[in-house]
Tab-separated table of C-alpha atoms in Angstrom:
chain	number	residue	atom	x	y	z
G	1	UNK	CA	32.905	218.939	77.443
G	2	UNK	CA	30.302	216.664	75.817
G	3	UNK	CA	31.954	217.069	72.398
G	4	UNK	CA	35.321	216.164	73.849
G	5	UNK	CA	34.052	212.919	75.385
G	6	UNK	CA	31.677	211.709	72.710
G	7	UNK	CA	32.590	213.712	69.642
G	8	UNK	CA	35.644	211.646	68.682
G	9	UNK	CA	35.560	208.826	66.153
G	10	UNK	CA	32.128	207.946	64.790
G	11	UNK	CA	30.691	204.751	66.249
G	12	UNK	CA	30.712	201.868	63.775
G	13	UNK	CA	28.733	198.673	64.072
G	14	UNK	CA	30.046	195.301	63.010
G	15	UNK	CA	28.320	193.531	60.119
G	16	UNK	CA	26.761	191.075	62.582
G	17	UNK	CA	25.349	193.874	64.770
G	18	UNK	CA	23.914	195.613	61.713
G	19	UNK	CA	22.366	192.341	60.499
G	20	UNK	CA	20.515	192.000	63.828
G	21	UNK	CA	19.226	195.561	63.511
G	22	UNK	CA	18.051	194.986	59.935
G	23	UNK	CA	15.919	191.917	60.715
G	24	UNK	CA	12.397	192.221	59.327
G	25	UNK	CA	9.661	192.127	61.995
G	26	UNK	CA	7.856	188.794	62.155
G	27	UNK	CA	4.327	190.058	62.682
G	28	UNK	CA	2.165	191.520	65.371
G	29	UNK	CA	0.843	188.180	66.571
G	30	UNK	CA	4.296	186.734	67.336
G	31	UNK	CA	4.654	186.548	71.097
G	32	UNK	CA	1.176	187.920	71.679
G	33	UNK	CA	-1.157	186.294	74.204
G	34	UNK	CA	-3.838	186.559	71.468
G	35	UNK	CA	-1.751	184.602	68.952
G	36	UNK	CA	-4.492	182.131	67.927
G	37	UNK	CA	-7.170	184.817	67.595
G	38	UNK	CA	-4.940	187.081	65.507
G	39	UNK	CA	-3.860	184.174	63.320
G	40	UNK	CA	-7.498	183.268	62.629
G	41	UNK	CA	-8.338	186.890	61.799
G	42	UNK	CA	-5.320	187.080	59.465
G	43	UNK	CA	-6.477	183.946	57.651
G	44	UNK	CA	-9.964	185.450	57.312
G	45	UNK	CA	-8.531	188.665	55.870
G	46	UNK	CA	-6.465	186.622	53.383
G	47	UNK	CA	-9.594	184.757	52.278
G	48	UNK	CA	-8.459	181.396	53.650
G	49	UNK	CA	-11.419	181.110	56.044
G	50	UNK	CA	-15.076	181.998	55.675
G	51	UNK	CA	-16.854	184.324	58.071
G	52	UNK	CA	-18.872	181.400	59.423
G	53	UNK	CA	-15.725	179.356	60.145
G	54	UNK	CA	-14.083	182.313	61.899
G	55	UNK	CA	-17.156	183.005	64.018
G	56	UNK	CA	-17.302	179.339	65.032
G	57	UNK	CA	-13.587	179.190	65.941
G	58	UNK	CA	-13.722	182.427	67.943
G	59	UNK	CA	-17.104	181.778	69.560
G	60	UNK	CA	-18.671	184.868	67.991
G	61	UNK	CA	-22.427	184.964	67.424
G	62	UNK	CA	-22.818	187.694	64.812
G	63	UNK	CA	-21.005	189.525	62.027
G	64	UNK	CA	-20.950	192.829	63.937
G	65	UNK	CA	-18.731	191.280	66.629
G	66	UNK	CA	-16.454	189.864	63.936
G	67	UNK	CA	-16.197	193.278	62.270
G	68	UNK	CA	-15.371	194.881	65.621
G	69	UNK	CA	-12.579	192.376	66.243
G	70	UNK	CA	-11.211	192.906	62.734
G	71	UNK	CA	-11.254	196.672	63.231
G	72	UNK	CA	-9.581	196.391	66.653
G	73	UNK	CA	-6.819	194.257	65.108
G	74	UNK	CA	-6.311	196.808	62.322
G	75	UNK	CA	-7.547	194.439	59.615
G	76	UNK	CA	-10.133	194.802	56.869
G	77	UNK	CA	-12.837	192.244	56.263
G	78	UNK	CA	-12.789	190.578	52.834
């Protein structure tokens, strides 16, 4: 019975539908409530900010806290 109802012609998507499905993800911080924090950590990982600048922007007092935040975000410290 299932084959008879759904086993007919294969489903085909239009080019526009396929284009929407093929869109590359923007990034984990997009739409996140932690957008600013994740953006700062990304810039630190890329070498655009120093550890001192990141700690000041995030209100962190020591490098261990910064390393913990980097690890929690799935990033590696430079």
